[in-house]
PDB file of C-alpha atoms in Angstrom:
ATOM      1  CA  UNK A   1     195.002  36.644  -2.314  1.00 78.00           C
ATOM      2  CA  UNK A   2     195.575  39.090   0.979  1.00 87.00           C
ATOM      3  CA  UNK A   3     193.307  39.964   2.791  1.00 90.00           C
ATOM      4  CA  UNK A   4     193.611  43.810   1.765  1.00 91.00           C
ATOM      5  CA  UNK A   5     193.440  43.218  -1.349  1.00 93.00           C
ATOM      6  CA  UNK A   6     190.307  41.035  -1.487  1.00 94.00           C
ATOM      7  CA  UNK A   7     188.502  43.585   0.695  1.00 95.00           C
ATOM      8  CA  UNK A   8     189.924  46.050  -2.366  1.00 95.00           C
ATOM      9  CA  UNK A   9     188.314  44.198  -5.031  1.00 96.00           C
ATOM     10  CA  UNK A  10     185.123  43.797  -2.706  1.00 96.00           C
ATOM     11  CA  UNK A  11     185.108  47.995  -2.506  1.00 96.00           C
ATOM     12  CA  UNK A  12     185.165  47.693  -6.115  1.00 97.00           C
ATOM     13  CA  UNK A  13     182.778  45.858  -6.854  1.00 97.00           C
ATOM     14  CA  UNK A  14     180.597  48.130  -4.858  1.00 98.00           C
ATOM     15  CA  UNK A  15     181.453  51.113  -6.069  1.00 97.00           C
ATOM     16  CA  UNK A  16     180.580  49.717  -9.277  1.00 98.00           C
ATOM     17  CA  UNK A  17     177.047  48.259  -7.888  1.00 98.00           C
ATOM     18  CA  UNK A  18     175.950  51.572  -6.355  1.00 98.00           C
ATOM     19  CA  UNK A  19     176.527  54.011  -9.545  1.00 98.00           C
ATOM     20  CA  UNK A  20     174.936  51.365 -11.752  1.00 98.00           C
ATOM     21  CA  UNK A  21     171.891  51.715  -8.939  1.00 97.00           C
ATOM     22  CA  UNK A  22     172.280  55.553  -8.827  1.00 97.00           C
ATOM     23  CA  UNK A  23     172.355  55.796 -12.688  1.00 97.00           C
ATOM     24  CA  UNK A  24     169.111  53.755 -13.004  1.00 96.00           C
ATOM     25  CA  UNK A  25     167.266  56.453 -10.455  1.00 95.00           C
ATOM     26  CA  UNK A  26     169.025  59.923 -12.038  1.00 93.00           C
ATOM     27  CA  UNK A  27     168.767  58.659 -15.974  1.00 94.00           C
ATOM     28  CA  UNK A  28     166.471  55.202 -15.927  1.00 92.00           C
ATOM     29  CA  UNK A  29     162.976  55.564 -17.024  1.00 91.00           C
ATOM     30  CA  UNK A  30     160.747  57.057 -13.396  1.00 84.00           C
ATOM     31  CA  UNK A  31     158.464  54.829 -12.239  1.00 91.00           C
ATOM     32  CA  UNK A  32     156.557  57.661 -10.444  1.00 88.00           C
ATOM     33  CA  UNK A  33     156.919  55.803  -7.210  1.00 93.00           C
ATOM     34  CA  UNK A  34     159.615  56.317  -5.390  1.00 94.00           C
ATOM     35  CA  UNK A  35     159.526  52.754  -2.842  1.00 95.00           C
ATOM     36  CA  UNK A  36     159.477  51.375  -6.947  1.00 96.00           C
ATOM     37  CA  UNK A  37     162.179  53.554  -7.913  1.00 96.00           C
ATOM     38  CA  UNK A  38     164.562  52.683  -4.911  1.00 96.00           C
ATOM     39  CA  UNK A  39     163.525  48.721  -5.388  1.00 97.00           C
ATOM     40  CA  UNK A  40     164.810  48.730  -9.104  1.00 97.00           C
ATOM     41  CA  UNK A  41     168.156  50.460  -8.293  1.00 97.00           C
ATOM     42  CA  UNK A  42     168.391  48.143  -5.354  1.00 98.00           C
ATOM     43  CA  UNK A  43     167.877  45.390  -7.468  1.00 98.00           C
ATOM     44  CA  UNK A  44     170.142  46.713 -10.442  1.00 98.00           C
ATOM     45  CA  UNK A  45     173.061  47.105  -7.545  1.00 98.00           C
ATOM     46  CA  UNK A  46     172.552  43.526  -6.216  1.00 98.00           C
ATOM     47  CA  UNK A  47     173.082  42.372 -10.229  1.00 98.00           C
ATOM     48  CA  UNK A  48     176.447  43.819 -10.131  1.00 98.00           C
ATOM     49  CA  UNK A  49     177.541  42.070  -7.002  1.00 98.00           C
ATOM     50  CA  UNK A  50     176.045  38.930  -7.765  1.00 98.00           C
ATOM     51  CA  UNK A  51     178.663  39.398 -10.808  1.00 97.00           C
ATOM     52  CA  UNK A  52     181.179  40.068  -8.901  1.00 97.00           C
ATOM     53  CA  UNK A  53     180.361  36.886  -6.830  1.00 96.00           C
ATOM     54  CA  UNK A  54     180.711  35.188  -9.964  1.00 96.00           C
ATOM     55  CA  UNK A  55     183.775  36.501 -11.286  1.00 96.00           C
ATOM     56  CA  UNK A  56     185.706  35.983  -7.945  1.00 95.00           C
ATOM     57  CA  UNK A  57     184.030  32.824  -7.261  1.00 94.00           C
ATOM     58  CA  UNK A  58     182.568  33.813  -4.301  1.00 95.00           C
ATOM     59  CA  UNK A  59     179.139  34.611  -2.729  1.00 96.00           C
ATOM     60  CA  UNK A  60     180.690  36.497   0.163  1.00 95.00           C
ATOM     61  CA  UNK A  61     181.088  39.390  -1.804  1.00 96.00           C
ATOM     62  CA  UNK A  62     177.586  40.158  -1.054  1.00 97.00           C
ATOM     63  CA  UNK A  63     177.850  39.502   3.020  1.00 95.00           C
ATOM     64  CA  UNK A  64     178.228  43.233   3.745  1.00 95.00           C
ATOM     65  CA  UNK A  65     175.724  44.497   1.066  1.00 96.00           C
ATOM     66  CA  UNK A  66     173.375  43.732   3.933  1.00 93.00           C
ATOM     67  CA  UNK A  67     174.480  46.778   5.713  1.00 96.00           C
ATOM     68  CA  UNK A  68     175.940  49.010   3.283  1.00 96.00           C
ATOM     69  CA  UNK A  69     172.696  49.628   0.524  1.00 97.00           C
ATOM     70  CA  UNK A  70     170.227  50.703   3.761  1.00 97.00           C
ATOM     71  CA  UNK A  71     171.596  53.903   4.570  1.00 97.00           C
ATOM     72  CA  UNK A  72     171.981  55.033   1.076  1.00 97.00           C
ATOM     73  CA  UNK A  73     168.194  53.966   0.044  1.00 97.00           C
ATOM     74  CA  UNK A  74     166.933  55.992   2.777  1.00 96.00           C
ATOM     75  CA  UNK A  75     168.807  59.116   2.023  1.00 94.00           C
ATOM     76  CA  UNK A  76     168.057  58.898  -1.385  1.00 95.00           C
ATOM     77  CA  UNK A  77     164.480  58.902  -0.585  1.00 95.00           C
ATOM     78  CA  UNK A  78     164.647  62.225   2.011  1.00 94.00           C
ATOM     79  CA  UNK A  79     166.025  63.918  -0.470  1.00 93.00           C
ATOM     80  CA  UNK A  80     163.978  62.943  -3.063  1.00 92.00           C
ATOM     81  CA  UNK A  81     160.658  63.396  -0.917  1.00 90.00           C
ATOM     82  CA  UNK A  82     162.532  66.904  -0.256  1.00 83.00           C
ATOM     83  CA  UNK A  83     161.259  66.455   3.410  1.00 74.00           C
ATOM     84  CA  UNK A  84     163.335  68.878   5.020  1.00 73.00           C
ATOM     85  CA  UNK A  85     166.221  68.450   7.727  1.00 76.00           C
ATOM     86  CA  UNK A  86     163.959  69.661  10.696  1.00 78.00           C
ATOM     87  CA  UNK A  87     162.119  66.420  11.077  1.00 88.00           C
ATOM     88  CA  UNK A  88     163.317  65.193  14.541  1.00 91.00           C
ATOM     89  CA  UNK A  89     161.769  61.588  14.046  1.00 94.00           C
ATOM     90  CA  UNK A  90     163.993  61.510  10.842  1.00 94.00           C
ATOM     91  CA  UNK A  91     166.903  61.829  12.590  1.00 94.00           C
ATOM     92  CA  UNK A  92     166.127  60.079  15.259  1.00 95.00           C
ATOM     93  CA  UNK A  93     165.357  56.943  13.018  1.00 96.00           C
ATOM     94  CA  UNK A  94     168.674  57.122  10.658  1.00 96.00           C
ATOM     95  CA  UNK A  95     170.934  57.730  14.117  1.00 96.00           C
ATOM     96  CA  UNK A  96     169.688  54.042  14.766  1.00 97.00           C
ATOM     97  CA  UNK A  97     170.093  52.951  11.284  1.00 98.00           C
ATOM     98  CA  UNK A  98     173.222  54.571  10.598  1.00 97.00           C
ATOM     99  CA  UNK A  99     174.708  52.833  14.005  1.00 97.00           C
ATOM    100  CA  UNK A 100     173.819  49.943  12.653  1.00 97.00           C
ATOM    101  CA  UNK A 101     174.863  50.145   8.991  1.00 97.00           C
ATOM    102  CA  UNK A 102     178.790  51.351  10.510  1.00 96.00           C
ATOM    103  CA  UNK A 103     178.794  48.787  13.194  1.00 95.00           C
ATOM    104  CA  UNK A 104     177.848  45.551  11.176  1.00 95.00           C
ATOM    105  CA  UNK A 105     179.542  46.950   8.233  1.00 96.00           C
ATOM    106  CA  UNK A 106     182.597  47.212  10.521  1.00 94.00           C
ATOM    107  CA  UNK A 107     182.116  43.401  12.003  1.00 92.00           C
ATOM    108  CA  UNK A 108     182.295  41.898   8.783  1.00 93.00           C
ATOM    109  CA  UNK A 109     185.494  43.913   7.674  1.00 93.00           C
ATOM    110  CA  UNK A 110     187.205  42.851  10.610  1.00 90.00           C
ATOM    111  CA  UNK A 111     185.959  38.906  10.663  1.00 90.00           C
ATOM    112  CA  UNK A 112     186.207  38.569   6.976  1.00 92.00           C
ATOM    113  CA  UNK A 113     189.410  36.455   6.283  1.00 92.00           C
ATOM    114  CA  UNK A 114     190.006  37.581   2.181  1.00 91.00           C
ATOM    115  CA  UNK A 115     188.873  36.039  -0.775  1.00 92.00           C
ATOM    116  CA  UNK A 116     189.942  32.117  -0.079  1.00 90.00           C
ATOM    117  CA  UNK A 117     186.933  32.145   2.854  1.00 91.00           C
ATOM    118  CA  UNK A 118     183.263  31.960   1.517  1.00 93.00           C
ATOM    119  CA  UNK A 119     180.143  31.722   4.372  1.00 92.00           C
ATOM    120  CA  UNK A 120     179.663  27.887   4.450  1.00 91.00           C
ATOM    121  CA  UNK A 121     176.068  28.083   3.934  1.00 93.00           C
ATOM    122  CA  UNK A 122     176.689  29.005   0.052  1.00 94.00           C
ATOM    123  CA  UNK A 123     178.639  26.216  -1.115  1.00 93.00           C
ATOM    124  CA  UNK A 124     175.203  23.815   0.600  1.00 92.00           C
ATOM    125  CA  UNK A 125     172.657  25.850  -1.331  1.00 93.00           C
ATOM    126  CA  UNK A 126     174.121  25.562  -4.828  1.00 94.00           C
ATOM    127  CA  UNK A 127     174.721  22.026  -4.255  1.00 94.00           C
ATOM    128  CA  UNK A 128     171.609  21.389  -2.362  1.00 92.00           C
ATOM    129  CA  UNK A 129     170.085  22.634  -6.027  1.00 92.00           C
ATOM    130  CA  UNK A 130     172.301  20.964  -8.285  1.00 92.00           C
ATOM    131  CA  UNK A 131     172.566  21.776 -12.041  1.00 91.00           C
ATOM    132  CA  UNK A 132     170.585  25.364 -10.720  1.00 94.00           C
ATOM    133  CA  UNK A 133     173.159  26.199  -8.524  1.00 94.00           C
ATOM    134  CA  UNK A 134     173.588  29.048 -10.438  1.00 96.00           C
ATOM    135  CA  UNK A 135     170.169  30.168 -10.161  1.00 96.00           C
ATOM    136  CA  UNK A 136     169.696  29.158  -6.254  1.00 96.00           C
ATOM    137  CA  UNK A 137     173.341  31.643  -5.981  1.00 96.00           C
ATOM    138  CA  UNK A 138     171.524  34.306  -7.727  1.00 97.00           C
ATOM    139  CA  UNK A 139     167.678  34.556  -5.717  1.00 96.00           C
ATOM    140  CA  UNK A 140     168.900  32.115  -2.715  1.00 95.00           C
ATOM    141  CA  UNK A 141     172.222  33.374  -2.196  1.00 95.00           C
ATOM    142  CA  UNK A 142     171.634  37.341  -3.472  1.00 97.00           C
ATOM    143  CA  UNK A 143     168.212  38.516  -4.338  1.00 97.00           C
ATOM    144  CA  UNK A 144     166.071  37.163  -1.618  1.00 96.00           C
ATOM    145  CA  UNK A 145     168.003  38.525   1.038  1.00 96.00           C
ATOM    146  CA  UNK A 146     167.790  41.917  -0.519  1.00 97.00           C
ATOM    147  CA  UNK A 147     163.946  41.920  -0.366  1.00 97.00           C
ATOM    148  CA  UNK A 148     164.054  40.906   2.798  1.00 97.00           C
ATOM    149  CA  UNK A 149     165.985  43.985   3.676  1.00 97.00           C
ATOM    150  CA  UNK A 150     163.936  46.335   1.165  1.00 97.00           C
ATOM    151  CA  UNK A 151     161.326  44.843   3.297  1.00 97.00           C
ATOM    152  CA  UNK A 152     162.593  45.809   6.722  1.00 97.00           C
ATOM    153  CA  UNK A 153     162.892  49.222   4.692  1.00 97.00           C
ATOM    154  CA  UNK A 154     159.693  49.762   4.113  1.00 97.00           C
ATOM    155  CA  UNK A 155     158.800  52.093   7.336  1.00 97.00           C
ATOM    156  CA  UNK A 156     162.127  54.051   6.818  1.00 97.00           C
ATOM    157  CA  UNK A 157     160.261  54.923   3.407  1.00 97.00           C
ATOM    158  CA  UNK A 158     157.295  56.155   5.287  1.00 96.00           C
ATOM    159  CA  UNK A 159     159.212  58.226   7.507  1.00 95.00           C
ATOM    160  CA  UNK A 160     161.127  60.119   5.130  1.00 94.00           C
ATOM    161  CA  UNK A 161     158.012  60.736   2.844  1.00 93.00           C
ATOM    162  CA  UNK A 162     155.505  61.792   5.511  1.00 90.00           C
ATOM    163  CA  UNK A 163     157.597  64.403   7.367  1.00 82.00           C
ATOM    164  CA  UNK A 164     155.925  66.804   9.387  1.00 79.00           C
ATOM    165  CA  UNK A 165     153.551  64.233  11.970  1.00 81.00           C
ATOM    166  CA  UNK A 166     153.945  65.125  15.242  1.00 87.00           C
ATOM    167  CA  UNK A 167     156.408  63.274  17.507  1.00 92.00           C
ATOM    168  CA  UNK A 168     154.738  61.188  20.737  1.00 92.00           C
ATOM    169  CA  UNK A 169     156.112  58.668  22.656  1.00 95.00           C
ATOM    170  CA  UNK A 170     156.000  55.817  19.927  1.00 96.00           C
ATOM    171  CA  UNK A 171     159.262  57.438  18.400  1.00 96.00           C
ATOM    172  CA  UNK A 172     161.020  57.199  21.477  1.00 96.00           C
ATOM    173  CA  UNK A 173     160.030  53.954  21.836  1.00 97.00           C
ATOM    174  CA  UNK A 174     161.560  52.778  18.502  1.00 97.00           C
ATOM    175  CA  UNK A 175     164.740  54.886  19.318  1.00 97.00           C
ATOM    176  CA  UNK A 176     164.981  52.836  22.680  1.00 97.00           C
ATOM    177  CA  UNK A 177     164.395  49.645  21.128  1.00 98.00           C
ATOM    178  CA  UNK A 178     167.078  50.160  18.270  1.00 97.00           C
ATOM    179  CA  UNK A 179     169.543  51.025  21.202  1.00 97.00           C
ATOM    180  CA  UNK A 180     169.106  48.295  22.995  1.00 97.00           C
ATOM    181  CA  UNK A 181     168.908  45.718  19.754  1.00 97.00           C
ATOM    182  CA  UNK A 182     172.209  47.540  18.968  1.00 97.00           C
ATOM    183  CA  UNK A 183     173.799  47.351  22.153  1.00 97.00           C
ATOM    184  CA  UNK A 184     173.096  43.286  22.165  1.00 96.00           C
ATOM    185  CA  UNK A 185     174.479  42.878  18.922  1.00 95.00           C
ATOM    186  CA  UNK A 186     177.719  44.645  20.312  1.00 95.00           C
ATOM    187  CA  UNK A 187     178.171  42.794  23.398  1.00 95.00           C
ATOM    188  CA  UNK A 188     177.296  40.161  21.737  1.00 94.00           C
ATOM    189  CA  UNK A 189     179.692  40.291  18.758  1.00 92.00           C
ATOM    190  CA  UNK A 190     182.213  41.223  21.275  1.00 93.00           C
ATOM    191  CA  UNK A 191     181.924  38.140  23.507  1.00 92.00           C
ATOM    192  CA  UNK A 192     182.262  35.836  20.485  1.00 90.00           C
ATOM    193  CA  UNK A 193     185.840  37.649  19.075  1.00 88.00           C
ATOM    194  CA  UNK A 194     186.434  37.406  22.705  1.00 90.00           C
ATOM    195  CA  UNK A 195     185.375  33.579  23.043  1.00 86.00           C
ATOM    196  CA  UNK A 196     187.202  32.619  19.525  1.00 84.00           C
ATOM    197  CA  UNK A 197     190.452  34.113  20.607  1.00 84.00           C
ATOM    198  CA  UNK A 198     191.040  31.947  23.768  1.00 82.00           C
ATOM    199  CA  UNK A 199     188.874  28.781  22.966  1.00 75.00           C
ATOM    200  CA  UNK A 200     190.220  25.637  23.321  1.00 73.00           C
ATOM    201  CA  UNK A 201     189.668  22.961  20.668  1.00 71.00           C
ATOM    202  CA  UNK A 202     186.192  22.144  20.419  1.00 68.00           C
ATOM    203  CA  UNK A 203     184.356  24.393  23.269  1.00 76.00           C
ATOM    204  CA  UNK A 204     180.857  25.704  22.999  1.00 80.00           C
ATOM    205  CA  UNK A 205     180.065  29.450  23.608  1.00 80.00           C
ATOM    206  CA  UNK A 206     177.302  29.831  26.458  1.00 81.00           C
ATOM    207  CA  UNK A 207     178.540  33.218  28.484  1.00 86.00           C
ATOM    208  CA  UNK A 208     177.417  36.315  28.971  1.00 92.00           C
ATOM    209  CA  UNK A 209     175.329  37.172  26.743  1.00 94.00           C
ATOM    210  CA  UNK A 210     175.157  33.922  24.605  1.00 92.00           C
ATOM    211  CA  UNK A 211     174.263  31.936  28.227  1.00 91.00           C
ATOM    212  CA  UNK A 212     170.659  34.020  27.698  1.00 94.00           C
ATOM    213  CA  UNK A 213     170.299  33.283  23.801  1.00 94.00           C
ATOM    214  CA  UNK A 214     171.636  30.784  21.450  1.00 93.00           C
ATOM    215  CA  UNK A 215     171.759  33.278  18.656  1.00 94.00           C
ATOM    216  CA  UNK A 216     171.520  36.698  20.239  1.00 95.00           C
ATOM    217  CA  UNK A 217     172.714  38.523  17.590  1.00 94.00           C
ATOM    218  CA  UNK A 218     169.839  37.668  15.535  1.00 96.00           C
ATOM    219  CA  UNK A 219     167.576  38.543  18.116  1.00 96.00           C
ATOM    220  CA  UNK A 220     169.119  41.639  18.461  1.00 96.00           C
ATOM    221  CA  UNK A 221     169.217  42.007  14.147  1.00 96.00           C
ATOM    222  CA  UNK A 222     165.437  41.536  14.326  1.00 97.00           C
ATOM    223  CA  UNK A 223     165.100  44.085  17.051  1.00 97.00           C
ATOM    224  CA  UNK A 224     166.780  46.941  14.884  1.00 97.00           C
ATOM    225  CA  UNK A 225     164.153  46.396  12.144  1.00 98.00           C
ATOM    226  CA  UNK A 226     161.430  46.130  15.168  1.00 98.00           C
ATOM    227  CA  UNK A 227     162.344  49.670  15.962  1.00 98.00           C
ATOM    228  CA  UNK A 228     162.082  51.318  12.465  1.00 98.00           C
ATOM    229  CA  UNK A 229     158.696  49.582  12.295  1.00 98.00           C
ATOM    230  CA  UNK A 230     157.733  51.302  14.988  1.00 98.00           C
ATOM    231  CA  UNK A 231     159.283  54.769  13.755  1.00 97.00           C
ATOM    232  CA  UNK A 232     157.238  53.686  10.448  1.00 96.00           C
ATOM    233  CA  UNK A 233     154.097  53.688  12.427  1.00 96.00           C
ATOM    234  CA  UNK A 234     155.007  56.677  14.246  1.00 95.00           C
ATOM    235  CA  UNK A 235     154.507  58.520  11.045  1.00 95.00           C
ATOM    236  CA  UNK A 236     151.502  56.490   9.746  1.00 95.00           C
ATOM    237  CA  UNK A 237     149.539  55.486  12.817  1.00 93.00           C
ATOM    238  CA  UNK A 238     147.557  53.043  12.122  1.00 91.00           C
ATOM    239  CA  UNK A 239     149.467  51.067   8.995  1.00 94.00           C
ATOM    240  CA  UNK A 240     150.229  47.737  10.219  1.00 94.00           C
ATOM    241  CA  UNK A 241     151.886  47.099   6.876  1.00 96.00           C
ATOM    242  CA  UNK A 242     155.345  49.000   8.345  1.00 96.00           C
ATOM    243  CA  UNK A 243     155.567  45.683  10.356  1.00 97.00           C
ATOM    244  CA  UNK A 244     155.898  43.461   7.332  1.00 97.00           C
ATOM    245  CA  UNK A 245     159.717  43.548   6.943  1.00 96.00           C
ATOM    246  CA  UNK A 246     160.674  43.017  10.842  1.00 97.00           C
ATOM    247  CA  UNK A 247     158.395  39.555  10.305  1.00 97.00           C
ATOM    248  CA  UNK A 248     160.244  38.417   7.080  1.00 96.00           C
ATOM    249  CA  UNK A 249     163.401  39.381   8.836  1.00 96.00           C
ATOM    250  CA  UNK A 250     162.130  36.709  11.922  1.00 96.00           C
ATOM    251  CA  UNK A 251     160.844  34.145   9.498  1.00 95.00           C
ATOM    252  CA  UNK A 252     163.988  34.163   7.708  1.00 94.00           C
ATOM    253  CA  UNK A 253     166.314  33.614  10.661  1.00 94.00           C
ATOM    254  CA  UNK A 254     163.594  30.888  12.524  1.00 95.00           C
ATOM    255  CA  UNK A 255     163.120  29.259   9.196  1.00 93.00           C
ATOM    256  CA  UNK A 256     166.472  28.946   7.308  1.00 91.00           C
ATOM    257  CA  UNK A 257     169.445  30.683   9.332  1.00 92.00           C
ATOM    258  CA  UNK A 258     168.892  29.143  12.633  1.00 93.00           C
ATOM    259  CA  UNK A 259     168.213  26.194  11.315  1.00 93.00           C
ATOM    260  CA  UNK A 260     170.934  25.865   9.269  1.00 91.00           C
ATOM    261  CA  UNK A 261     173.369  26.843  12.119  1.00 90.00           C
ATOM    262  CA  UNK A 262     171.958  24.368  14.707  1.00 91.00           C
ATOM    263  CA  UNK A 263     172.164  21.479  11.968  1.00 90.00           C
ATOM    264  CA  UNK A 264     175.713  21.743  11.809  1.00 88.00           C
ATOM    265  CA  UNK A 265     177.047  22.504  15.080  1.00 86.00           C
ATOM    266  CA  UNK A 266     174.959  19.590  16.613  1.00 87.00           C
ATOM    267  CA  UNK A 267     176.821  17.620  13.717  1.00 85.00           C
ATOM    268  CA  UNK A 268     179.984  18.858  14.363  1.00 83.00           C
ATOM    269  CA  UNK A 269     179.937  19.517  18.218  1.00 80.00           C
ATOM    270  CA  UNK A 270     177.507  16.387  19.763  1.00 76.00           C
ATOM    271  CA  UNK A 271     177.448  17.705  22.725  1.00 78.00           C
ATOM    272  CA  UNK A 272     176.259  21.298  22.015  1.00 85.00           C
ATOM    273  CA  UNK A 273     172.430  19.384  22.462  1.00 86.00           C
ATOM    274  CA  UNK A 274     173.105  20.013  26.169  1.00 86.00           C
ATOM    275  CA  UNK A 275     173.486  24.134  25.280  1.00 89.00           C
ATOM    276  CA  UNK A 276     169.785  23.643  23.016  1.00 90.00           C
ATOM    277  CA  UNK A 277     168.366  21.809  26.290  1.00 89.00           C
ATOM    278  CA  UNK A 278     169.563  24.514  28.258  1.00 90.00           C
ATOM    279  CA  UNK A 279     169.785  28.173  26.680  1.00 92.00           C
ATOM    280  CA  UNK A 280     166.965  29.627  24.737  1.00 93.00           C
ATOM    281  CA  UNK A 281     167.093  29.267  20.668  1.00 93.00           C
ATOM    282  CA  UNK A 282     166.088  32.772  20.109  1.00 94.00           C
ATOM    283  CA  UNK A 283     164.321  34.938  22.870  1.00 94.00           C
ATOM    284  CA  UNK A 284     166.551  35.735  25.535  1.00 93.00           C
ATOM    285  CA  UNK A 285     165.462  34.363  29.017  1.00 93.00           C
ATOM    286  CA  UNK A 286     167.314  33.290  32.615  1.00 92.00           C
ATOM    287  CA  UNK A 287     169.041  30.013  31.087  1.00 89.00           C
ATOM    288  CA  UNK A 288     167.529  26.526  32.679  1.00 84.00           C
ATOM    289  CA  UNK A 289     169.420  24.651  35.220  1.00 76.00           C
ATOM    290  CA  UNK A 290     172.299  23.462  34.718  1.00 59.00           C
ATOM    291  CA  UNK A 291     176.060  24.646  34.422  1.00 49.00           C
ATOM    292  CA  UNK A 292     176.817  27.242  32.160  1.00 46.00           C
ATOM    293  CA  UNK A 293     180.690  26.494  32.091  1.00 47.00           C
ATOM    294  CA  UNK A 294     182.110  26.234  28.292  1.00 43.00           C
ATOM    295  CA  UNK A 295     181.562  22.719  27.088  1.00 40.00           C
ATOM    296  CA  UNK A 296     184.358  20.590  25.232  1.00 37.00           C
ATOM    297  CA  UNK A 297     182.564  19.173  22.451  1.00 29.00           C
TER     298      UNK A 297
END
């Protein structure tokens, strides 16, 4: 299968997820919450590509559902919390989001291959669960990650249904985090394209950006949801809660993506050990001693 017409049948399948979603909220049965509300569609969409994993055999078809669903939850809520299109922190908030949604939604169409690639993690975790491989493809693979994300949503809920607090300086705070967690994930994502293009057999990327932070991209994925925490608390001083989805978003990379990653390319590349004894795992910091020059592994 091409690679345009696998990213077809991918837009299909969403199309297909999100009017499923949006029929649940403008015909299902209300809730009379809307966070509930948005959660059941949300979960109703991720159904329908978790089919659509199934039916073309792979899990990848949910890789940019991670970017795409955000953007549409939240303006779904403004206008269903009728809050108005004069609330600057609003807008402020959704020109980080929205940033975000189009840029990583734009990375993965141009990295993803077509239909014959599938993120090597997925094939592990439905063998690592054996005769439930189905199941561990279904909450592993497809659900869990969405309530992360719902999560990390949480304060962008708060935001669009409290309109009207005044702004202070925590807003521009959150609006200068975002940019910066978005312009690391950029340079970041660029160096790598950059690095993959002209790598020789069996170098290790530790430049620029990556000489700093082993995985900067996820520190800079964590900071975007750090900054609509603190838009979340903008609008409800004082609820701590807003921070719950930028700490499942940290747990998740520290505990099972990192993890994961480092596993294999210590397997696969012995000598990337020296880049762990070297360049920070997550937190960027001045790299220790040693030469930064790209390693043949």
């Amino acid at each position: 299968m091409s690679r345009g017409a696998s990213l077809l049948r991918v837009t299909i399948v969403y199309v297909i997820a999100i009017a499923a979603g949006l029929a649940w909220l403008l015909w299902g049965p209300a809730t009379d919450h809307l966070w509930l509300d948005g959660l059941l569609a949300d979960l109703i969409a991720t159904l329908v590509v978790f089919a659509g994993s199934r039916i073309f055999r792979n899990s990848s078809v949910y890789d940019a559902y991670w970017s795409v669903i955000p953007p549409l939850l939240a303006f779904y809520w403004w206008v269903a919390a009728d809050a108005g299109v004069n609330d600057v922190r609003w807008w402020l908030m959704m020109i980080v989001l929205l940033a975000w949604a189009i840029r990583l939604t734009a990375n993965w169409i141009r990295t993803f291959p077509g239909m014959h690639h599938e993120d090597w993690r997925y094939p592990l975790v439905r063998e690592r669960a054996g005769r439930f491989g189905v199941v561990a493809d279904l909450m592993g693979i497809h659900v869990f990650p969405t309530l992360v994300v719902f999560a990390g949503l949480i304060p962008v809920y708060v935001v669009a249904t409290r309109a009207g607090e005044p702004l202070g300086w925590l807003d521009y705070l959150a609006c200068a985090v975002g940019i910066a967690a978005l312009t690391l994930e950029t340079v970041a994502d660029l160096q790598m394209h950059s690095f993959i293009a002209t790598r020789s057999p069996g170098q290790v990327m530790q430049s620029g950006v990556w000489s700093w932070s082993r995985h900067p991209n996820y520190f800079g994925e964590c900071g975007i949801w750090l900054s609509m925490a603190l838009f979340g608390l903008a609008a409800y001083p004082g609820a701590w809660w807003v921070f719950v989805g930028a700490a499942a978003m940290v747990t998740m990379f520290l505990g099972v993506s990192i993890p994961m990653m480092e596993q294999r390319s210590l397997e696969r590349r012995p000598e990337y050990s020296q880049v762990v004894a070297r360049v920070s795992r997550f937190f960027p910091r001045p790299p220790k001693k040693g030469s930064l020059q790209t390693t043949r592994a």
